[in-house]
Short mmCIF file of C-alpha atoms and ligand atoms in Angstrom, two decimals:
data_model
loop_
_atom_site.label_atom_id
_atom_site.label_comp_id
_atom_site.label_asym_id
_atom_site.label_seq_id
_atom_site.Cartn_x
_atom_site.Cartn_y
_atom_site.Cartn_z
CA UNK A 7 -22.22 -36.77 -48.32
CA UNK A 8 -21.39 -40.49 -49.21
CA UNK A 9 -17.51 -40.53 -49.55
CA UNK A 10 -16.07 -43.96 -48.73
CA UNK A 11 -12.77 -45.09 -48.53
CA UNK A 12 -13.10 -49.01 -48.91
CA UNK A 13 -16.63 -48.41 -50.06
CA UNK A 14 -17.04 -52.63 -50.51
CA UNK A 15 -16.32 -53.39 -46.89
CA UNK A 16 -17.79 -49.70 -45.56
CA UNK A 17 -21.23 -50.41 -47.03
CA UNK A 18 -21.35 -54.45 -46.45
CA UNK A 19 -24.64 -56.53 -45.99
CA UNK A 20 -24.38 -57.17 -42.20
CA UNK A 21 -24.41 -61.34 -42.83
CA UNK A 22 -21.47 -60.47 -44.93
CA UNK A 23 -19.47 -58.45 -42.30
CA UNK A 24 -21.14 -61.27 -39.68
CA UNK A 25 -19.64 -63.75 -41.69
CA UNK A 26 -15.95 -62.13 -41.69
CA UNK A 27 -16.27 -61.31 -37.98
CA UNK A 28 -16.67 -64.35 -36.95
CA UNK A 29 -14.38 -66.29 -38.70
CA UNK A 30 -11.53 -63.24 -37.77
CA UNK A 31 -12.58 -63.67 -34.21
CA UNK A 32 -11.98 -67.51 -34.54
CA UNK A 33 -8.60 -67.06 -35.37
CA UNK A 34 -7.62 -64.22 -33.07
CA UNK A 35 -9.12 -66.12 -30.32
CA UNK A 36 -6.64 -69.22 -31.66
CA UNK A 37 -3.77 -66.73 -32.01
CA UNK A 38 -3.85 -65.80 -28.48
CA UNK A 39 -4.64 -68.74 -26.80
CA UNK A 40 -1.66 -70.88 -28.22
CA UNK A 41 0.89 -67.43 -28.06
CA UNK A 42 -0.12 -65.33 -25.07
CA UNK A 43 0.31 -67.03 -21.56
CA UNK A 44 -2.09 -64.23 -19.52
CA UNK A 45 -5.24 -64.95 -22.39
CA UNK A 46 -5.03 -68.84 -22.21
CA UNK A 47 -4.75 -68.82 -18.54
CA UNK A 48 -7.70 -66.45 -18.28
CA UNK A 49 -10.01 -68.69 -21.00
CA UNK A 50 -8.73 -71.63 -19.11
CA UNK A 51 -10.44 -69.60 -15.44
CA UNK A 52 -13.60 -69.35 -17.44
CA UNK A 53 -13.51 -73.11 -19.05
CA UNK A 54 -13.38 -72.02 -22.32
CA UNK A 55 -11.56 -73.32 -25.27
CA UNK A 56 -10.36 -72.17 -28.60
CA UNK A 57 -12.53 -74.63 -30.21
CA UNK A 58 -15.77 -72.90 -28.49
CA UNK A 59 -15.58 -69.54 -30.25
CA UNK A 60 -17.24 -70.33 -34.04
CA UNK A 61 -18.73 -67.28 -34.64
CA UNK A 62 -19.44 -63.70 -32.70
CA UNK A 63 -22.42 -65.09 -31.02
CA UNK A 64 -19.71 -67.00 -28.71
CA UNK A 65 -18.01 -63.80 -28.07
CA UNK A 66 -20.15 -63.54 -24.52
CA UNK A 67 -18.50 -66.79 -23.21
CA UNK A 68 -14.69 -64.98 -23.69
CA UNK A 69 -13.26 -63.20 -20.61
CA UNK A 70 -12.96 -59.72 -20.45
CA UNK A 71 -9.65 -57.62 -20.56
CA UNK A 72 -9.44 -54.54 -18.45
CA UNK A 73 -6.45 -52.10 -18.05
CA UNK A 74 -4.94 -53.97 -14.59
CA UNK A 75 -4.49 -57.17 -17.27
CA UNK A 76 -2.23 -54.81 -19.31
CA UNK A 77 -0.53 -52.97 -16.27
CA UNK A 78 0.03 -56.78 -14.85
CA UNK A 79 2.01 -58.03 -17.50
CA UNK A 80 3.58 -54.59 -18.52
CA UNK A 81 5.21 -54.68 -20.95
CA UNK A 82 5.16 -56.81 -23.47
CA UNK A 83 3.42 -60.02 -21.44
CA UNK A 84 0.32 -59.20 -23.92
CA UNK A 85 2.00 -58.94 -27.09
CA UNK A 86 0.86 -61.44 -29.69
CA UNK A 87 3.76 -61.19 -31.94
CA UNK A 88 7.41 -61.68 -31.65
CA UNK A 89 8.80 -58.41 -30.75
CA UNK A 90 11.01 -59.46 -34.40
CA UNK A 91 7.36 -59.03 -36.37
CA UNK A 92 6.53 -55.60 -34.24
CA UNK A 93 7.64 -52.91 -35.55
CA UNK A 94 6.00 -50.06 -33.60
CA UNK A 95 5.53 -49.45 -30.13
CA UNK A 96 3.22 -46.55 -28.86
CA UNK A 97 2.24 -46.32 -25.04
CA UNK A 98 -1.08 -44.01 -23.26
CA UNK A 99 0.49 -41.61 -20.89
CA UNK A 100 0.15 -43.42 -17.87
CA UNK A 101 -1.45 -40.40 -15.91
CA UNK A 102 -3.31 -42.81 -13.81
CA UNK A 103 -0.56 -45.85 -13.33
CA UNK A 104 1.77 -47.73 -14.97
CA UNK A 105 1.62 -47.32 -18.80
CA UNK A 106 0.25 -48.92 -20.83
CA UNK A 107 2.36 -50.34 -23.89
CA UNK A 108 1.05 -51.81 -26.93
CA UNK A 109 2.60 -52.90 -30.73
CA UNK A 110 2.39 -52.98 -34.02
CA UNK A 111 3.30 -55.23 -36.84
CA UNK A 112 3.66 -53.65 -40.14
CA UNK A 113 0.15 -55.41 -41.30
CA UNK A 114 -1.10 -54.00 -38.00
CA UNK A 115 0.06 -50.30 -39.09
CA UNK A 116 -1.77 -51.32 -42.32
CA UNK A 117 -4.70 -51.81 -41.21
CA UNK A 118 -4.73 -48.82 -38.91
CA UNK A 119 -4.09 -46.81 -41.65
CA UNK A 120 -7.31 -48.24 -43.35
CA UNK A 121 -9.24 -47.43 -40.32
CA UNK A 122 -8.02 -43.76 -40.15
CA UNK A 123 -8.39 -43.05 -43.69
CA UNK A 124 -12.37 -44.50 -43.69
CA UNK A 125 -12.84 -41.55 -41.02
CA UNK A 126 -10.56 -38.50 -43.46
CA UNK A 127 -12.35 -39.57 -46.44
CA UNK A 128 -15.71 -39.76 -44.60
CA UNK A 129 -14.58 -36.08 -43.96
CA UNK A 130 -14.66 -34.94 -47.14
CA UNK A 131 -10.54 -35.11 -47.38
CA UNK A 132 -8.82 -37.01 -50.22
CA UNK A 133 -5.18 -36.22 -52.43
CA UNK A 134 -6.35 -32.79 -52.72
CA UNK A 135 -6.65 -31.84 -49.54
CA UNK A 136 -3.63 -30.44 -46.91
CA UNK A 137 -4.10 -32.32 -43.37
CA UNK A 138 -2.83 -30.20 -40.24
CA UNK A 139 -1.94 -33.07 -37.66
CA UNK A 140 -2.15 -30.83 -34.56
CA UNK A 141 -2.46 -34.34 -32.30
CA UNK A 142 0.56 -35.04 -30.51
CA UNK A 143 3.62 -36.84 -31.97
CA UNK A 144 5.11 -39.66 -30.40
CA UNK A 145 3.97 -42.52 -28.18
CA UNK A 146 0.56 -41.06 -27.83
CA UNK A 147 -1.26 -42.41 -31.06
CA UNK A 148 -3.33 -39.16 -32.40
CA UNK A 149 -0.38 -37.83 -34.68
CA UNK A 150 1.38 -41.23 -35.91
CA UNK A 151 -1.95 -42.30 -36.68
CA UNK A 152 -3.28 -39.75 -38.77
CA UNK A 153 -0.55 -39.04 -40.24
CA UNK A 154 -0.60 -42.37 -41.77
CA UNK A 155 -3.48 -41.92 -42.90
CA UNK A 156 -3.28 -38.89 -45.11
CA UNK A 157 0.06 -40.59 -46.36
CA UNK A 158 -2.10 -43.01 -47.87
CA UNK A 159 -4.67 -41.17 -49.40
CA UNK A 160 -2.08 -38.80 -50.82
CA UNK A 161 -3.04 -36.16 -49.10
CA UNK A 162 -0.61 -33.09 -48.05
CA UNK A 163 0.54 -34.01 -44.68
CA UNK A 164 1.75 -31.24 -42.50
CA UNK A 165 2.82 -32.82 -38.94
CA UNK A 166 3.11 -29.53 -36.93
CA UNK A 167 2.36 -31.89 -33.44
CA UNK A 168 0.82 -29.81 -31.00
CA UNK A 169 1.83 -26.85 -29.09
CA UNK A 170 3.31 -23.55 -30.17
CA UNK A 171 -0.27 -22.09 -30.88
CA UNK A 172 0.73 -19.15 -32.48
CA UNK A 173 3.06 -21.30 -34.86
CA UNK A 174 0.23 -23.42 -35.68
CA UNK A 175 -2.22 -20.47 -36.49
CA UNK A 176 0.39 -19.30 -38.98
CA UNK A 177 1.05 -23.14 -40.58
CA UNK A 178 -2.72 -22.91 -40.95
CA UNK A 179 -2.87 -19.47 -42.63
CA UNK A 180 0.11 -19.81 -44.95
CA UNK A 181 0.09 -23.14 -45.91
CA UNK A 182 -3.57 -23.62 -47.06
CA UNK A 183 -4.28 -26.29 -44.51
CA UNK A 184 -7.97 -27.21 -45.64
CA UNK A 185 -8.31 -30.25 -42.71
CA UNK A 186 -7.29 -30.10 -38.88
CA UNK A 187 -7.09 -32.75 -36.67
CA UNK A 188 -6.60 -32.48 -33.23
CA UNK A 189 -8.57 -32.82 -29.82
CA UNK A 190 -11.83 -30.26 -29.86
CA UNK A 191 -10.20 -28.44 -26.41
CA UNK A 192 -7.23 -27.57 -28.15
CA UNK A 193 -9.07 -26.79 -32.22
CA UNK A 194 -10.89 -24.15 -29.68
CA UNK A 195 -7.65 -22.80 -28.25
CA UNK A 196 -6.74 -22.53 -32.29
CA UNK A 197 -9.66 -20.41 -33.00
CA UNK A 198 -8.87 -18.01 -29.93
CA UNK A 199 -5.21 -17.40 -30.99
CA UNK A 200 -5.98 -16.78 -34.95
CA UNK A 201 -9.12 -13.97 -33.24
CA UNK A 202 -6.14 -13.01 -30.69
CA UNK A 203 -3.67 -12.23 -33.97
CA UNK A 204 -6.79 -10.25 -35.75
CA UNK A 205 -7.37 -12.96 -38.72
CA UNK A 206 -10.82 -14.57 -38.82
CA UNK A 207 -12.19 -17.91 -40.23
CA UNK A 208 -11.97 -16.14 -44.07
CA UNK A 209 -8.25 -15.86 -43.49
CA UNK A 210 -7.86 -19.78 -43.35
CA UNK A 211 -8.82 -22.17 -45.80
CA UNK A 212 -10.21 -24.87 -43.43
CA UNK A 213 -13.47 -26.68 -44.76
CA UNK A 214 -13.05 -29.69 -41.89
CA UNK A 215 -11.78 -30.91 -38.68
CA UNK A 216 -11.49 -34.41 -37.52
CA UNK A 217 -11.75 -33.73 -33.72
CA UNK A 218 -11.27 -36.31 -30.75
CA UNK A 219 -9.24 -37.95 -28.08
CA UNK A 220 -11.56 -36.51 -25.67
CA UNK A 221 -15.57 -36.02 -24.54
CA UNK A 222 -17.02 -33.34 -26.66
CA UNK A 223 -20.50 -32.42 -26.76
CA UNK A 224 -23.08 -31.48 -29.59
CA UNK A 225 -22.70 -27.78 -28.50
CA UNK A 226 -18.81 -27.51 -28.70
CA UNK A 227 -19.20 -29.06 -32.15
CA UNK A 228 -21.39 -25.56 -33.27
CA UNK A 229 -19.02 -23.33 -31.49
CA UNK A 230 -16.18 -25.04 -33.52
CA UNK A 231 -17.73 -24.73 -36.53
CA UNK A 232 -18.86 -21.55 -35.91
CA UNK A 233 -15.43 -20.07 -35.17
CA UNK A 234 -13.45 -22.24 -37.84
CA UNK A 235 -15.81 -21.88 -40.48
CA UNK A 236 -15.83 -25.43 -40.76
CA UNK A 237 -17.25 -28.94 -40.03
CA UNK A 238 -16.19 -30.80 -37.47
CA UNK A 239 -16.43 -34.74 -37.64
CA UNK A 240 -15.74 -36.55 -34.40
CA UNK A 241 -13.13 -39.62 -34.32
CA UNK A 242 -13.12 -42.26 -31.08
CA UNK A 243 -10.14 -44.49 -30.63
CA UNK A 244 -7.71 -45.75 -27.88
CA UNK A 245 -4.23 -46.86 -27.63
CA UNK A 246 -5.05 -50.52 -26.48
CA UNK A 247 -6.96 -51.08 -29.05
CA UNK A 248 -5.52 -49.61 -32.09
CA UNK A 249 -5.48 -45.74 -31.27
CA UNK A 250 -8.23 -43.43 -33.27
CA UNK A 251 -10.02 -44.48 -36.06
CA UNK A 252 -11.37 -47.37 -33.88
CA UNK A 253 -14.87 -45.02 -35.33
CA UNK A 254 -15.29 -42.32 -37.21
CA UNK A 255 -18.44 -39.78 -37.87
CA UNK A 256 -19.88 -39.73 -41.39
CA UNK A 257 -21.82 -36.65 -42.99
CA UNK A 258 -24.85 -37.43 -41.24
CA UNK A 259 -22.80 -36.25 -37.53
CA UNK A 260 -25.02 -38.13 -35.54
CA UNK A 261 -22.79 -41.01 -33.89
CA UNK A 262 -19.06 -42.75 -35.61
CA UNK A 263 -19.62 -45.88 -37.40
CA UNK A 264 -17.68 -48.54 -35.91
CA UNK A 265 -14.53 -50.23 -38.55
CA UNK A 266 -16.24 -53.35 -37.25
CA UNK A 267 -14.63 -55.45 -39.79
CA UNK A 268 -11.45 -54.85 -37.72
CA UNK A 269 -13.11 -53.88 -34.07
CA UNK A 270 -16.36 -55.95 -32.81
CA UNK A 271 -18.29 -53.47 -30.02
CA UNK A 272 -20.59 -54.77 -26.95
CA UNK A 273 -22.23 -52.69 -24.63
CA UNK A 274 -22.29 -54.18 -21.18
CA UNK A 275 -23.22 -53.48 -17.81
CA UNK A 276 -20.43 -51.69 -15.63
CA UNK A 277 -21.73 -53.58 -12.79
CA UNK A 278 -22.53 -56.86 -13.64
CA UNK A 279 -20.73 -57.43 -16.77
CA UNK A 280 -24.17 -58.71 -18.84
CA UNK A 281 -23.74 -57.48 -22.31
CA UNK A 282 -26.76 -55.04 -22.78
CA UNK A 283 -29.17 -54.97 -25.83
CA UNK A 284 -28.66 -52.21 -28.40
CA UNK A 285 -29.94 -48.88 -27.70
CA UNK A 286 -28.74 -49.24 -24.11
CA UNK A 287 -26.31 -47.33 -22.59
CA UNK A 288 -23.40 -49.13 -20.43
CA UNK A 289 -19.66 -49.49 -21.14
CA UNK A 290 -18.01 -49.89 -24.39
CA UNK A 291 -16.23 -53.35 -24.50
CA UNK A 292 -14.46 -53.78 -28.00
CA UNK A 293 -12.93 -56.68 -29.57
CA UNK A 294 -9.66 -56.61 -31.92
CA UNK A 295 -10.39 -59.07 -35.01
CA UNK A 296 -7.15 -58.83 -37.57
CA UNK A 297 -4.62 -57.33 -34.83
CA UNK A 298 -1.68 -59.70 -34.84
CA UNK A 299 0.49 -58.03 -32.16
CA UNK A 300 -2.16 -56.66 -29.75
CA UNK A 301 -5.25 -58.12 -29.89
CA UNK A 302 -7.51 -57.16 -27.43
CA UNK A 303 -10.67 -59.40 -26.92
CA UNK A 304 -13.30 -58.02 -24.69
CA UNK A 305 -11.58 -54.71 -23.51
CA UNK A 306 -13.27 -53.38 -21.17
CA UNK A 307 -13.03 -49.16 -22.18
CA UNK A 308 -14.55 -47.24 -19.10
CA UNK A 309 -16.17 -45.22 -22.00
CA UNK A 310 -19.93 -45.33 -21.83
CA UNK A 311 -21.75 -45.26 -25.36
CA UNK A 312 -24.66 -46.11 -26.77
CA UNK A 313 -24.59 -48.37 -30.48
CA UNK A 314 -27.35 -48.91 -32.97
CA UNK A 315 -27.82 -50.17 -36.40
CA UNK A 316 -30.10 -48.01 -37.52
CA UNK A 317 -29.74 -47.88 -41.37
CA UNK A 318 -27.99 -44.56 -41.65
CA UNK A 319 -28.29 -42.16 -44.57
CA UNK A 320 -24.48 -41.80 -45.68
CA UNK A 321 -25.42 -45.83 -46.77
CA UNK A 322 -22.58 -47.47 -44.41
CA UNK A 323 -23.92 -50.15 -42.84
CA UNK A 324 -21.15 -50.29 -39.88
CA UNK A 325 -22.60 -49.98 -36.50
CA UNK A 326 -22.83 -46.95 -35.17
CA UNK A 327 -22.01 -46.01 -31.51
CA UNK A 328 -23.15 -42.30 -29.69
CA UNK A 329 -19.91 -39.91 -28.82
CA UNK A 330 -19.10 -41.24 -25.61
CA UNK A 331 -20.18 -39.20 -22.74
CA UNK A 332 -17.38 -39.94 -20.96
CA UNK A 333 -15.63 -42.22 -19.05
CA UNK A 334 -16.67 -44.19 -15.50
CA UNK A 335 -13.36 -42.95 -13.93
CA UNK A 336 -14.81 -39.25 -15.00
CA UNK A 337 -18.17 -39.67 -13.46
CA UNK A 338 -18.65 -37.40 -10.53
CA UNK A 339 -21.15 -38.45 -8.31
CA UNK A 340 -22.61 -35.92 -6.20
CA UNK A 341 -24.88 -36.43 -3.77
CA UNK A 342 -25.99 -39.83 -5.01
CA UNK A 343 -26.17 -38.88 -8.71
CA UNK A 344 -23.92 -39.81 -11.27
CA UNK A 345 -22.56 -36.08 -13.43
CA UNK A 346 -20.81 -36.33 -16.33
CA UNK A 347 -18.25 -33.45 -17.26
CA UNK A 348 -19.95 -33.72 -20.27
CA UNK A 349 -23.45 -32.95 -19.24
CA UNK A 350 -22.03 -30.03 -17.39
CA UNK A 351 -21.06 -28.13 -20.44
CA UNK A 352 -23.85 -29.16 -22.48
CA UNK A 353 -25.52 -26.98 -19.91
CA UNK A 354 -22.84 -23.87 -20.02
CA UNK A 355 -22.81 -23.96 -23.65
CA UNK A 356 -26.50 -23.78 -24.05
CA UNK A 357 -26.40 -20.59 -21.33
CA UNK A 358 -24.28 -18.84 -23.69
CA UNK A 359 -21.13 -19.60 -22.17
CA UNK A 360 -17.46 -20.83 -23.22
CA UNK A 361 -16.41 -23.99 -23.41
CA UNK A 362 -13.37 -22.96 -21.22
CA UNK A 363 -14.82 -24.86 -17.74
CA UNK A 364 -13.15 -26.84 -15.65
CA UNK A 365 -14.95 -28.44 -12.35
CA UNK A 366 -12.89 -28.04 -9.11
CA UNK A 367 -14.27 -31.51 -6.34
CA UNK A 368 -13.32 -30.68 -3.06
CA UNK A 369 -14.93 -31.46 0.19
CA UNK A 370 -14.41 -27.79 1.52
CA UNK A 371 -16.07 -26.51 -1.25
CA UNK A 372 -19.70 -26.86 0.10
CA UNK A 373 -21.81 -29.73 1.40
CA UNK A 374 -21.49 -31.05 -2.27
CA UNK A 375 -18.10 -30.43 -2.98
CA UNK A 376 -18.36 -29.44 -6.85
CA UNK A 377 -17.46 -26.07 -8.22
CA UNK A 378 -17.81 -25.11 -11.88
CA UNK A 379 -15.50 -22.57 -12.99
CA UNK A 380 -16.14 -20.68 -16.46
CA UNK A 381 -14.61 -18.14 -18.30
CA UNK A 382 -17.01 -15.46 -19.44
CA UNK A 383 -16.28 -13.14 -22.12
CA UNK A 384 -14.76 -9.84 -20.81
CA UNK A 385 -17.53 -7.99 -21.84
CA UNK A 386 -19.59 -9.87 -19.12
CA UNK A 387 -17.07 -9.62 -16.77
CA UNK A 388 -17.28 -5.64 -17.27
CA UNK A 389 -20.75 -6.22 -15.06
CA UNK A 390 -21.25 -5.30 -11.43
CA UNK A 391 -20.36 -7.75 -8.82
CA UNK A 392 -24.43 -7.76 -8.52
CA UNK A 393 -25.00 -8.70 -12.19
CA UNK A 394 -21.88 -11.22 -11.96
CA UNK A 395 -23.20 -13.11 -8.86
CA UNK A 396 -26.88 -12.83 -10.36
CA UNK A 397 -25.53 -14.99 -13.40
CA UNK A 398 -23.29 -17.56 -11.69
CA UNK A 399 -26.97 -17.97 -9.59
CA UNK A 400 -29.00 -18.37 -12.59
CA UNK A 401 -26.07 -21.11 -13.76
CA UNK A 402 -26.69 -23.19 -10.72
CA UNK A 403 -29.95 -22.81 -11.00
CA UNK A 404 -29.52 -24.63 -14.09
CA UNK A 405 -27.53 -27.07 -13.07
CA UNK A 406 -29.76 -27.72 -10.22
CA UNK A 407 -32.97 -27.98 -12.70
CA UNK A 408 -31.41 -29.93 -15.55
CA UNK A 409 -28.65 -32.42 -13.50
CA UNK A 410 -30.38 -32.42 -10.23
CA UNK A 411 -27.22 -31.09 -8.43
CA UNK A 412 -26.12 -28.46 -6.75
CA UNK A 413 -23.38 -27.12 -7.59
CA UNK A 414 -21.59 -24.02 -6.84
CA UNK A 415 -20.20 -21.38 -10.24
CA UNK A 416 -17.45 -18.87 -10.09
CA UNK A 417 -17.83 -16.84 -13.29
CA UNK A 418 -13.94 -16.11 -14.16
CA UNK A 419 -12.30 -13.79 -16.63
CA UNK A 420 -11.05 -14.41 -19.97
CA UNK A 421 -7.83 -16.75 -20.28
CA UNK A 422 -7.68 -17.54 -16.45
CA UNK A 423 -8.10 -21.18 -17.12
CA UNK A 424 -4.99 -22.71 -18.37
CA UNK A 425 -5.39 -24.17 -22.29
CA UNK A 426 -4.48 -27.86 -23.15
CA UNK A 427 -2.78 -28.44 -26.43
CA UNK A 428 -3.59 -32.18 -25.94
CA UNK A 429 -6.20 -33.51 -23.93
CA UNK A 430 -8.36 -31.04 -21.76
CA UNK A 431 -8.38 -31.56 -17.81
CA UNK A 432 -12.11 -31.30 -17.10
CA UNK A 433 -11.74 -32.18 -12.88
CA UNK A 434 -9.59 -31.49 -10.56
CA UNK A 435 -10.13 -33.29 -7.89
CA UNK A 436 -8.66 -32.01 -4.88
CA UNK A 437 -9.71 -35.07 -2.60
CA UNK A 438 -7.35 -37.68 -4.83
CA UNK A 439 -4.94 -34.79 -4.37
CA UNK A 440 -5.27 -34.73 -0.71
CA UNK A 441 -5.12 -38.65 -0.32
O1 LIG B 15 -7.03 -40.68 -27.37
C1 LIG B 15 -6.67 -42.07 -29.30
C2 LIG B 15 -7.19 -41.00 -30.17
C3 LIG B 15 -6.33 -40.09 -30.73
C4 LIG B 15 -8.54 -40.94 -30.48
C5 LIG B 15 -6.82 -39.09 -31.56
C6 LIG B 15 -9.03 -39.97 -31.33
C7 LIG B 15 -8.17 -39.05 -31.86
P1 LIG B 15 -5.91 -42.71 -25.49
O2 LIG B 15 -4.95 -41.63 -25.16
O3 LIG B 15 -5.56 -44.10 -25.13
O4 LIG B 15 -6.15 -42.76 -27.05
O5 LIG B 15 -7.28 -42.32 -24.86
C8 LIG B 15 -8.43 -43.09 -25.10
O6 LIG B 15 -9.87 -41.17 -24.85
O7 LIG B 15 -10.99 -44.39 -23.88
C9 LIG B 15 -11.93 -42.19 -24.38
O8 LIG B 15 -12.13 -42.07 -22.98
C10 LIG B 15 -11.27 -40.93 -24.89
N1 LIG B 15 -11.70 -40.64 -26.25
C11 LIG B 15 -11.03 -40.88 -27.40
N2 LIG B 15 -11.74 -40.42 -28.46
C12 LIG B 15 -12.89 -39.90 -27.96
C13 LIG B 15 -14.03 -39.27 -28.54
C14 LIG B 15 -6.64 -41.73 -27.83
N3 LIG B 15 -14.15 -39.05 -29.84
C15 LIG B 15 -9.61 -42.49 -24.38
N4 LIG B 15 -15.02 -38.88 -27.70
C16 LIG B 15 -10.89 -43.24 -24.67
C17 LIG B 15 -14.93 -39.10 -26.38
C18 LIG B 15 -12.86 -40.05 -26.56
N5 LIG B 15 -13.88 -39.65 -25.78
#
C-alpha cells in the first residue's frame, strides 16, 4: 500500500529534504536564540552562536533539552511565541512532576495536522472513512490531535474520548466506525467488551487502527488484529514536541517513518550524550524545525529507538525509526540487567498468554524483587493448583532463558487486573511507593 498524504514532501530525494532541514533548523535555531532567554543562555554555556548552525550537520554542536529545562521554566519560560500568536495550550499529565506545558500557534496546529494526517492516510483512511478518536480529549494531545486530522482529510470524525467502554463498543457497532485510534492497552480492552456483549469482529466495520501513546510489541499488534479484524498501524509522538504524528507506520509495519521535514531525529548515547551511528540503539533526541511556539531542539525523549534509511517499499523516503521499546525511566534493572516491560510481554504473548500483565518491583518479593502477574483465560484457570503452578514455572523458566532474569509469575484470573482506557500501567513499583 502506497497512500500518501503530501506525497511531494513524503517521498523526497534525501538532499532535497537535507536541503529544507537545514535551512528550517537555521532559522529555528535564530528564532530561539533572539526570543527565548533559557535557549540563548544555554547556547551561550556551550559557546555557540546562531551564526554556527548552517546546516543539520551543526546540529551536534547545539545543547540538548531535557524535561527539568521545561519543568524549570514552567510555564511558559520556553514558549517561542507571544502567548497573543498561541492559540492552544496542551500539557502531559505530570504523573512524574511538574507538568509539562507546551503551545501552539495556529500555523503550529497546521502543521500538526499535516503530520497526523501523513500517518491516517498511510492507514488506508481518507473522506470515506469514519475515524473513532478513542484517545483522550483535552490537554493530553492523542484526541485534539487526531481529530484534526480527520477534519482535514474529510473524514467522519466521531470524538467519543475514552472511557465508557461499553458506550464505545456500541459507537463502533452502530455508527460504522471503519478506523480506531486509541492506545493498543485500551483497543484490547475494546475487543474484550464487544466478545463480553456477544458481537464479534463481523459485527463492526473496522478495517484499521492507528494505535499508540504507549510501548507495544509485534505480538500485541497480531492479537489486535486478530480480535478486531483489522490492521493496526503504530503512531509515536509526544507532547513536547508536537504530540503524535511526530511518526507514523506505513503498509510495510516494520518501523514509523519520521515527518522529518518538520522533526529532525538523533540517536545518542544515554550516557555520554555522543550521537550514535544509524542502526544503533540509544535514546531518541528529536529536533522541532517549523514549530514557532515550542520548538524543541535536541530533546532529549527517554525513548530508546533504533532509525534507518533503508529504502522502504511503501517508496517514502522519511527515516524510519523501530517502535520504541520503551522508555529509560521504564527500564527495570534486575540483578544487573537492564528489562524492558516490553521484552516481558513479547515473552507472555509468544507463551500463549494475554496481554493483560502488569510487573509488581518490590524488594520483599524475592532476592530479585520482580513479579509478573498475568491473566490467563478462565479455561486455564479451571486447572489444578498443580497444573497452575507447573505453568507459572515453565513462564519463569522463560523469562529466565530468554531475559536472563529471574523472575517470579502469579498466573491470575480473568479481569483481575484493572483496564486502562488511556495509557497502560506496566510497573508498579512498590519501592518508589515506599520512599
Ligand atoms: O502519548 C502523544 C501520543 C498520543 C502519541 C497518541 C501517539 C498517539 P505523551 O503523553 O507526552 O504524548 O507521552 C509521550 O509516550 O515519550 C513514549 O514514551 C510514549 N509513546 C508515544 N507513542 C509511542 C509509541 C503522547 N507508538 C511518550 N510506542 C513517549 C511506544 C510511545 N511509546
Amino acid at each position: 500500500m502506497s497512500n500518501y498524504y503530501q506525497r511531494e514532501i513524503e517521498t523526497a530525494p534525501r538532499e532535497t529534504l537535507r536541503a529544507l532541514q537545514s535551512e528550517r533548523l537555521a532559522q529555528t535555531v535564530r528564532r530561539v536564540y533572539e526570543r527565548v532567554p533559557h535557549y540563548r543562555a544555554r547556547m551561550e554555556e556551550r559557546g555557540v552562536r546562531p551564526e554556527d548552525i548552517k546546516s543539520v550537520d551543526d546540529l551536534a554542536r547545539l545543547p540538548f533539552i531535557c524535561k527539568q529545562d521545561l519543568r524549570d521554566t514552567y510555564p511558559y519560560g520556553m514558549f517561542a511565541a507571544p502567548l497573543r500568536e498561541v492559540v492552544r495550550i496542551h500539557a502531559s499529565s505530570g504523573t512524574t512532576g511538574k507538568q509539562i506545558v507546551v503551545g501552539y500557534t495556529q500555523k503550529d496546529l497546521d502543521i500538526w495536522a499535516d503530520c497526523c494526517a501523513r500517518a491516517i492516510v498511510a492507514a488506508g483512511g481518507g473522506a470515506d472513512d469514519v475515524l473513532h478518536v478513542a484517545y483522550g480529549y483535552g490537554l493530553f494531545t492523542g484526541g485534539l490531535g487526531m481529530d484534526a486530522a480527520a477534519l482535514r482529510l474529510g473524514a467522519v470524525t466521531v470524538p467519543v474520548s475514552s472511557g465508557n467502554t461499553p458506550r464505545q463498543v456500541t459507537i463502533l457497532r452502530d455508527f460504522g466506525s471503519t478506523i480506531l485510534c486509541c492506545t493498543p492497552s485500551y483497543a484490547l480492552h475494546i475487543a474484550e467488551v464487544l466478545k463480553a456483549q456477544g458481537c464479534t469482529k463481523d459485527d463492526i466495520s473496522l478495517k484499521a487502527g492507528i494505535f499508540g501513546a504507549e510501548p507495544w510489541t509485534d505480538g500485541m499488534r497480531r492479537e489486535i488484529e486478530e480480535q478486531l479484524g483489522i490492521r493496526a498501524y503504530d503512531i509515536y509522538g509526544l507532547t513536547e514536541v508536537v504530540g503524535p504524528g511526530v511518526a507514523f507506520e506505513c503498509g510495510e509495519q516494520t518501523g514509523m517513518h519520521v515527518n522529518e521535514d518538520h522533526f529532525l531525529v538523533e540517536v545518542i548515547d544515554p550516557e555520554t550524550g555522543e550521537v550514535l551511528p544509524e542502526g544503533t540503539q540509544g535514546e531518541l533526541v528529536f529536533s522541532c524545525v517549523t514549530k514557532q511556539a515550542f520548538p524543541m531542539l535536541r530533546y532529549r525523549t527517554r525513548d530508546i529507538g533504533v532509525i534507518t534509511r533503508a529504502p522502504c517499499s511503501c517508496g517514502r523516503t522519511l527515516v524510519k525509526m523501530t517502535k520504541p521499546r520503551g522508555r529509560t525511566d521504564d527500564m527495570l534493572i534486575v540483578r544487573g540487567v537492564n528489562v524492558f516491560p516490553s521484552q516481558i510481554e513479547t515473552v507472555l504473548l509468544e507463551h500463549g498468554y494475554t496481554a493483560n500483565y502488569q510487573i509488581v518491583v518490590d524488594r520483599s518479593v524475592n532476592l530479585d524483587g520482580i513479579e509478573v502477574q498475568v491473566e490467563v483465560g478462565s479455561g486455564i484457570f479451571a486447572d489444578t493448583v498443580k497444573a497452575l503452578s507447573r505453568k507459572e514455572k515453565q513462564l519463569e523458566d522463560a523469562l529466565q532463558s530468554l531475559l536472563g532474569i529471574a523472575a517470579k509469575v502469579r498466573l491470575l484470573e480473568p479481569n483481575t487486573i484493572e483496564r486502562s482506557v488511556g495509557k497502560a500501567a506496566r510497573v508498579i513499583d512498590k519501592r518508589k511507593q515506599a520512599d
